[in-house]
Amino acid sequence: MTVVRRIGTALIAPLIAIVIAVVISAGVMLILGVDPLEALSVMFDFGDDPVQQITSMVTVLNRAVPLFLAGIAVAIAFRAGLFNIGVEGQYRLATVVAAGIGAMVTLPAPLHVVLVMVVAMTVGGIWAGIVAVLKVTRGVSEVISSIMLNTIALGLASFLLTGPFLGSEPGASIIRTETLPESAWMPSLDGLLGGLGLELPRRPLYGFLVIAVVIGVVAWVVLQRTRFGFDLRASGLNASAASASGVDAKRMVLKTMLISGAVAGLIGLPDLLGRNHNYNTDFTSGLGFLGIAVALLGRNSPIGIAVAALFYAFLDRASAPLQAADIPSTVVQIMQGTILLAVVVANELARRLARRRAEQANRQGDGAPPVIDPGAATAQPAGVGGPAPATATTDGGGTP
Amino acid sequence: MRGARMRKAGLRAAALLTAGSLALAGCASDDSDSDSSGSGSSGGGDGDVKIGLAYDTGGRGDKSFNDSAYAGASAAAESLGAELQDLSPNADASNRADLLTQLADDGFNPIIAVGFAYADALAEVAPQYPDVSFAIVDSAVDGTGLDNATGLLFAAEQGSFLGGVAAALKTETDHIGFVGGVDVPLIQTFQAGYEQGARAVNPDIVIDVQYISPAGDFSGFNAPEKATDIAGAMYANGADIVYHAAGGSGQGVFEAAAAAGGLAIGVDSDQYETVGDAALQQVILTSVLKRVDVAVQSFIEDFESGDVEGGTDIVNDLSTEGMELSTSGGFIDDIQAQIDDYRQQIIDGDIEVSSTP
């Protein structure tokens, strides 16, 4: 009985979200003159022959890896009540520096990859650390400073690319850093696919997928199963309560931003180590901002973010086949937008529902107090437009 | 505790997803071990040409570069009775290779990639479809080892030279401007030609040069509001004619010109015709035409008649009418003779236009 109710409470928000999003998307598609069912079937059509199908799946996974890392980077800050909009600048700067330094040194294969990763995480961490230092020492809002540092980071990255790290011929259309030596290339997982008896895809499956999974697991363990993670979440849920219970708020801001920035530094590496092997003028941009959407969609939990990243990547992949079927690819953006909106709305509705139920339970006076469960809450800083941080639920329900 | 539930639910969903994808992969390897493994590409073609077109950032409707490619491809499609499929990249253009793969898998041949940014994607995809002919606009394939691709190049500095001549002859303040989309070598060739043309007419002319975004940040091709700010500052500073090589941002330059009572020079396509606003038409002195349409159309027609070699580059310049100055609106009719004079000198080799500023 109570189990059913609890599962119901957990599922109600995503369910409302899906219903709202499907209805709105279908409505918009009908207005555009697109048959929603046809669009859906195109999205799920991964191709006719095995090579096409495996290539489509690899495309989704390869796209999901950086999105997942971006989501984790944003979510770590979110959980501590910090809004790190600077992920974009952090990963761009980290990637160019990692590419530049990686190309300068000679190391045996596994160490070289590790060095590139360490450099990227350090640069990302330092850049995010600036935000933390400004907040802790001068009270500068991290929202403002991280946005402004984005612009500086992009300029700095351009300077480094066209100056110290320039590796392309003068006059080349695409300006790039020196290509990384092969010892710094991340091996692909194509061998694994072959081992599973699958066809080889037309693009390598990023070996960084493994790193991303490790990062996700570590993030989950640290957030949910350590004292530090508890303090971090407590700071996000109620900063003054946290510091009353002995959390040093300033140190927490600093540590959180350093970790968030270090993870952000990894976002560009799947592409860098798995495919491009250099940073260039055409390097994928905007992943930091997409990370915010992915983190919101995934409700700041690593598993949720993984699902959200795969989902975004799945929709992204559909953009080419949709156009091939004469359906405007804007359908993809419409769906991404409505689903995100729906999730935010649904979270709020579910929160109100839960609170009303808690109040009713209180009024009945059966002695079951509302319990705040930090583990279930999606901590989002106030003023971001997300739902309020804590979700109150009755523990055990009202039935004796 | 509720968190644990949710986590379990999440795990279950993830497991389901994994199972689903495995099942899908299972079907994948089941249904056709027999045939279609290699490139299912050139199938479906019984001699009929199916033209594939993959756009650069901005996609169709940029009123400039991509639209020009579309015009050429659709003209060729019409004259050959061919099928035409065009695809635009996603917002961050991370799926360029996927667009080419999609077209090749759907049996399109030839496939034209619009924009030098496709160079890496082309190098990845073209070798996987050796039976398909690819072309790439604005990027050289000579020396890349891709023998089923053709580079469609433009001597943008030559056309921009004539734009500079027109600006220098028409300016009343001896002060003109240039707004580049992104500070990359390709756009610098426009700046180089423009400056040389203007200085050929008037060595003392003042030329303001500004780029919207630095190399590495491609937003400058699609940021009309920033272009308005930059061009607006140039007009306020005394410039009366501003030339833009900024793709979709050009609209912002025209709006700044209209607001400041100045003139502007368009780029790539005849922007007098494409701007779609009578008030803005009046500020477009001329456009430096980069005839992507001519280049694309003649490539497709060459392909149809079997004249495409592959592994080579085709340079379109003033002599092939791949670069031109538009005359729509009649604003430069009075100086046409001088412009033609410079054009002839360039074609004859009496003037050599450098492609770097």
XYZ file of C-alpha atoms in Angstrom, chain A:
400
model
C 0.000 0.000 0.000
C 2.562 2.524 1.114
C 5.052 1.105 -1.362
C 2.550 1.618 -4.150
C 1.999 5.161 -3.056
C 5.719 5.886 -2.864
C 6.387 4.505 -6.306
C 3.417 6.497 -7.518
C 4.898 9.687 -6.088
C 8.247 8.942 -7.698
C 6.771 8.189 -11.075
C 4.131 10.864 -11.212
C 6.450 13.697 -12.230
C 8.079 11.928 -15.189
C 4.689 10.612 -16.269
C 3.080 14.045 -16.235
C 6.114 15.364 -18.090
C 5.925 12.772 -20.828
C 2.197 13.288 -21.306
C 2.553 17.076 -21.502
C 5.521 16.873 -23.866
C 3.903 14.355 -26.187
C 0.702 16.363 -26.398
C 2.470 19.670 -27.078
C 4.951 18.193 -29.576
C 2.227 16.365 -31.454
C 0.143 19.531 -31.529
C 3.019 21.601 -32.918
C 3.793 18.919 -35.505
C 0.160 18.883 -36.635
C 0.252 22.654 -37.013
C 3.436 22.258 -39.091
C 1.601 19.725 -41.235
C 3.721 16.813 -40.024
C 2.231 13.466 -39.109
C 3.499 12.875 -35.535
C 3.355 9.102 -35.930
C 5.440 9.258 -39.077
C 7.990 11.466 -37.344
C 8.160 8.996 -34.479
C 8.715 6.041 -36.766
C 11.510 7.898 -38.583
C 13.173 8.610 -35.238
C 13.188 4.944 -34.332
C 14.303 3.793 -37.781
C 18.032 3.227 -37.368
C 18.629 2.156 -40.962
C 18.162 -0.800 -43.271
C 21.348 -2.809 -43.046
C 23.397 -3.843 -40.011
C 26.178 -1.374 -40.701
C 23.730 1.526 -40.776
C 22.041 0.368 -37.610
C 25.218 -0.053 -35.625
C 26.503 3.268 -36.980
C 23.326 4.978 -35.804
C 23.686 3.465 -32.347
C 27.330 4.502 -32.144
C 26.309 8.012 -33.239
C 23.862 8.196 -30.340
C 26.375 6.869 -27.811
C 29.188 9.121 -29.033
C 26.951 12.140 -28.741
C 25.663 11.067 -25.338
C 29.123 10.779 -23.746
C 30.024 14.503 -23.792
C 26.427 15.438 -22.959
C 26.544 13.131 -19.942
C 29.820 14.617 -18.700
C 28.418 18.121 -19.175
C 25.286 17.146 -17.264
C 27.327 15.718 -14.390
C 29.496 18.842 -14.218
C 26.431 21.077 -14.004
C 24.612 18.734 -11.603
C 27.434 18.588 -9.052
C 27.222 22.353 -8.688
C 23.416 22.271 -8.723
C 23.335 19.806 -5.859
C 25.352 22.226 -3.761
C 23.022 25.056 -4.712
C 25.455 26.596 -7.195
C 24.592 27.397 -10.798
C 27.692 26.790 -12.897
C 26.860 28.359 -16.271
C 30.578 28.495 -16.951
C 30.872 24.857 -18.007
C 31.011 26.023 -21.618
C 34.116 28.117 -21.110
C 35.675 25.602 -18.752
C 35.609 22.758 -21.249
C 36.627 24.806 -24.277
C 39.656 26.221 -22.513
C 40.506 22.856 -20.960
C 40.303 21.102 -24.317
C 42.551 23.525 -26.158
C 45.179 23.492 -23.423
C 45.027 19.701 -23.124
C 45.362 19.381 -26.904
C 48.263 21.818 -26.995
C 50.213 20.307 -24.123
C 49.361 16.759 -25.158
C 50.948 17.355 -28.548
C 54.126 18.744 -27.017
C 55.151 15.794 -24.878
C 56.180 12.238 -25.624
C 54.964 9.551 -23.275
C 54.032 5.872 -23.474
C 50.433 5.226 -24.469
C 48.380 4.942 -21.288
C 50.317 7.651 -19.473
C 49.895 10.070 -22.345
C 46.117 9.742 -22.240
C 46.196 10.171 -18.465
C 48.312 13.302 -18.811
C 45.864 14.851 -21.281
C 43.002 14.076 -18.908
C 44.814 15.483 -15.897
C 45.680 18.679 -17.766
C 42.085 19.088 -18.933
C 40.676 18.514 -15.443
C 43.196 20.899 -13.909
C 42.440 23.698 -16.358
C 38.679 23.190 -16.007
C 39.024 23.141 -12.234
C 41.139 26.280 -12.113
C 38.775 28.169 -14.386
C 35.792 27.176 -12.239
C 37.894 27.904 -9.154
C 38.077 31.565 -10.172
C 34.294 31.680 -9.911
C 34.438 30.120 -6.447
C 37.152 32.470 -5.201
C 35.206 35.497 -6.438
C 32.085 34.231 -4.684
C 33.805 33.359 -1.424
C 35.993 36.442 -1.087
C 33.925 39.119 -2.768
C 30.404 37.717 -2.777
C 30.161 37.823 -6.563
C 27.216 35.758 -7.785
C 28.540 32.656 -9.514
C 25.891 33.081 -12.227
C 27.271 36.443 -13.288
C 30.953 35.617 -12.975
C 30.724 32.268 -14.735
C 28.861 33.787 -17.686
C 31.461 36.516 -17.971
C 34.312 34.036 -17.645
C 32.788 32.091 -20.544
C 33.461 35.005 -22.858
C 36.988 35.377 -21.541
C 37.608 31.637 -21.868
C 36.466 31.594 -25.498
C 38.729 34.531 -26.307
C 41.621 32.919 -24.486
C 41.020 29.610 -26.262
C 41.057 31.401 -29.615
C 44.278 33.158 -28.684
C 45.931 29.901 -27.635
C 44.714 28.157 -30.772
C 45.949 30.830 -33.146
C 49.083 31.593 -31.142
C 51.133 29.269 -28.928
C 49.368 26.045 -29.882
C 48.963 26.726 -33.600
C 49.742 23.590 -35.543
C 48.174 24.126 -38.956
C 49.721 25.716 -42.024
C 49.230 29.465 -42.344
C 46.262 30.092 -44.607
C 44.507 26.829 -43.820
C 40.731 27.118 -43.717
C 40.422 25.185 -40.490
C 42.918 26.331 -37.887
C 44.009 23.502 -35.609
C 46.477 22.570 -32.919
C 49.275 20.119 -33.599
C 47.784 16.649 -33.954
C 48.264 14.479 -30.875
C 50.750 11.639 -31.245
C 49.080 8.249 -31.432
C 50.108 7.397 -27.904
C 47.551 9.980 -26.754
C 44.679 8.522 -28.768
C 41.983 6.802 -26.800
C 41.415 3.349 -28.301
C 37.892 2.839 -29.617
C 35.505 0.183 -28.381
C 34.997 -1.183 -31.886
C 36.838 -4.345 -30.858
C 34.179 -4.877 -28.206
C 31.419 -4.487 -30.790
C 33.218 -6.983 -33.006
C 33.476 -9.328 -30.041
C 29.700 -9.108 -29.608
C 29.340 -10.292 -33.189
C 28.193 -6.911 -34.475
C 29.203 -5.168 -37.674
C 31.872 -2.485 -37.467
C 30.322 1.000 -37.370
C 31.376 3.768 -39.747
C 32.571 5.798 -36.779
C 34.634 4.527 -33.896
C 32.731 4.030 -30.647
C 34.464 6.348 -28.184
C 36.615 4.571 -25.637
C 35.833 7.536 -23.402
C 32.455 5.908 -22.816
C 34.180 3.797 -20.162
C 35.614 6.878 -18.455
C 32.201 8.526 -18.513
C 30.635 5.519 -16.801
C 33.364 5.567 -14.164
C 32.830 9.291 -13.596
C 29.091 8.694 -13.252
C 29.564 5.922 -10.687
C 32.118 7.921 -8.715
C 29.853 10.975 -8.738
C 26.967 8.885 -7.440
C 29.005 7.264 -4.695
C 30.536 10.538 -3.567
C 27.214 12.386 -3.570
C 25.116 9.681 -1.943
C 27.457 7.612 0.156
C 30.072 9.904 1.668
C 30.138 12.504 4.398
C 31.374 15.057 1.862
C 28.482 14.315 -0.461
C 26.018 14.659 2.378
C 27.485 18.031 3.348
C 27.392 19.114 -0.279
C 23.740 18.205 -0.685
C 22.890 19.722 2.679
C 24.460 23.004 1.567
C 22.313 22.910 -1.522
C 19.094 22.162 0.322
C 19.514 24.645 3.115
C 22.762 26.570 3.309
C 22.164 28.064 6.763
C 21.103 24.739 8.261
C 24.201 23.156 6.776
C 26.558 25.722 8.241
C 24.738 25.509 11.568
C 25.559 21.811 11.580
C 29.204 22.531 10.997
C 29.682 22.710 7.230
C 32.194 25.375 6.240
C 30.164 27.113 3.536
C 33.130 28.808 1.867
C 35.217 25.675 1.632
C 32.175 23.867 0.288
C 31.706 26.412 -2.503
C 35.367 26.158 -3.399
C 35.487 22.354 -3.402
C 32.239 22.019 -5.329
C 33.310 24.396 -8.062
C 36.719 22.746 -8.365
C 35.106 19.326 -8.813
C 32.436 20.647 -11.167
C 35.100 22.398 -13.253
C 37.355 19.344 -13.298
C 34.529 17.207 -14.671
C 33.689 20.000 -17.132
C 37.283 19.830 -18.341
C 36.636 16.314 -19.597
C 33.688 17.221 -21.850
C 35.786 17.884 -24.940
C 38.030 14.850 -24.547
C 35.789 12.168 -26.122
C 36.003 14.084 -29.407
C 39.621 15.124 -28.898
C 41.024 11.724 -27.950
C 38.592 9.575 -29.901
C 38.214 11.241 -33.245
C 39.677 14.666 -34.047
C 43.021 14.257 -32.257
C 43.389 18.022 -32.366
C 41.452 21.080 -31.247
C 40.339 23.190 -34.194
C 38.192 26.135 -35.144
C 35.375 23.729 -35.779
C 35.438 21.922 -32.437
C 31.935 21.190 -31.137
C 30.723 24.140 -29.084
C 27.694 24.646 -26.886
C 27.987 21.380 -24.943
C 28.263 23.303 -21.687
C 24.879 24.903 -22.202
C 23.301 21.641 -23.315
C 24.673 20.189 -20.086
C 22.369 22.485 -18.106
C 19.362 21.111 -19.962
C 20.569 17.539 -19.532
C 21.130 18.040 -15.801
C 17.654 19.533 -15.339
C 16.099 16.737 -17.353
C 18.006 14.129 -15.398
C 16.982 15.737 -12.087
C 20.649 16.026 -11.122
C 21.105 12.336 -10.439
C 23.809 10.476 -12.393
C 21.401 7.816 -13.630
C 18.824 10.390 -14.599
C 21.514 12.359 -16.432
C 22.641 9.250 -18.306
C 19.078 8.646 -19.472
C 18.657 12.322 -20.350
C 21.936 12.404 -22.301
C 21.023 9.279 -24.250
C 17.605 10.742 -24.912
C 19.010 14.053 -26.175
C 21.536 12.182 -28.313
C 18.787 9.962 -29.670
C 16.744 13.015 -30.696
C 19.848 14.653 -32.182
C 20.593 11.660 -34.342
C 17.084 11.835 -35.762
C 17.734 15.242 -37.283
C 19.330 13.900 -40.490
C 16.855 11.080 -41.213
C 13.921 13.407 -40.442
C 15.109 15.820 -43.108
C 15.634 12.920 -45.484
C 11.981 12.044 -44.911
C 10.988 15.661 -45.681
C 10.125 16.411 -42.083
C 11.691 19.605 -40.752
C 14.443 18.768 -38.273
C 13.174 21.566 -36.027
C 10.820 18.870 -34.749
C 13.821 17.650 -32.752
C 14.390 21.009 -31.109
C 10.682 21.376 -30.404
C 10.663 18.024 -28.646
C 13.828 18.760 -26.683
C 12.392 22.085 -25.589
C 8.924 20.882 -24.653
C 10.217 17.900 -22.727
C 12.563 20.064 -20.703
C 9.765 22.519 -20.000
C 7.416 19.708 -19.130
C 9.873 18.176 -16.689
C 10.284 21.459 -14.861
C 6.511 21.964 -14.715
C 5.867 18.382 -13.684
C 8.446 18.521 -10.913
C 6.672 21.540 -9.520
C 3.241 19.883 -9.774
C 4.499 16.719 -8.105
C 6.055 18.788 -5.335
C 2.794 20.616 -4.656
C 0.851 17.377 -4.732
C 3.219 15.811 -2.248
C 3.033 18.835 0.025
C -0.749 18.900 -0.040
C -0.815 15.255 0.881
C 1.619 15.892 3.690
C -0.554 18.710 5.007
C -3.647 16.515 4.871
C -1.823 13.823 6.756
C -0.831 16.370 9.368
C -4.381 17.644 9.711
C -5.608 14.142 10.344
C -3.262 14.277 13.272
C -2.055 10.728 13.213
C 1.329 11.754 14.390
C 3.316 11.060 11.239
C 5.456 14.140 10.695
C 6.544 15.189 7.231
C 10.056 14.033 6.628
C 12.476 15.719 4.355
C 14.511 13.185 2.467
C 17.544 14.837 0.993
C 18.335 11.849 -1.171
C 15.224 12.248 -3.233
C 15.284 15.961 -3.564
C 16.419 17.697 -6.670
C 18.428 20.552 -5.378
C 18.234 23.555 -7.599
C 19.301 27.004 -6.659
C 16.487 29.430 -6.133
C 15.730 31.770 -8.944
C 16.727 29.417 -11.745
C 13.128 28.651 -12.467
C 13.330 25.141 -11.211
C 11.191 23.680 -8.515
C 11.956 24.464 -4.908
C 14.703 22.338 -3.489
C 13.152 20.112 -0.917
C 10.367 17.659 -1.501
C 8.325 16.917 1.558
C 6.669 13.566 1.762
C 4.915 11.721 4.473
C 6.892 8.803 5.617
C 4.811 5.739 6.208
C 1.549 7.385 5.133
C -1.529 7.895 7.261
C -2.841 4.382 7.580
C -2.122 2.778 10.917
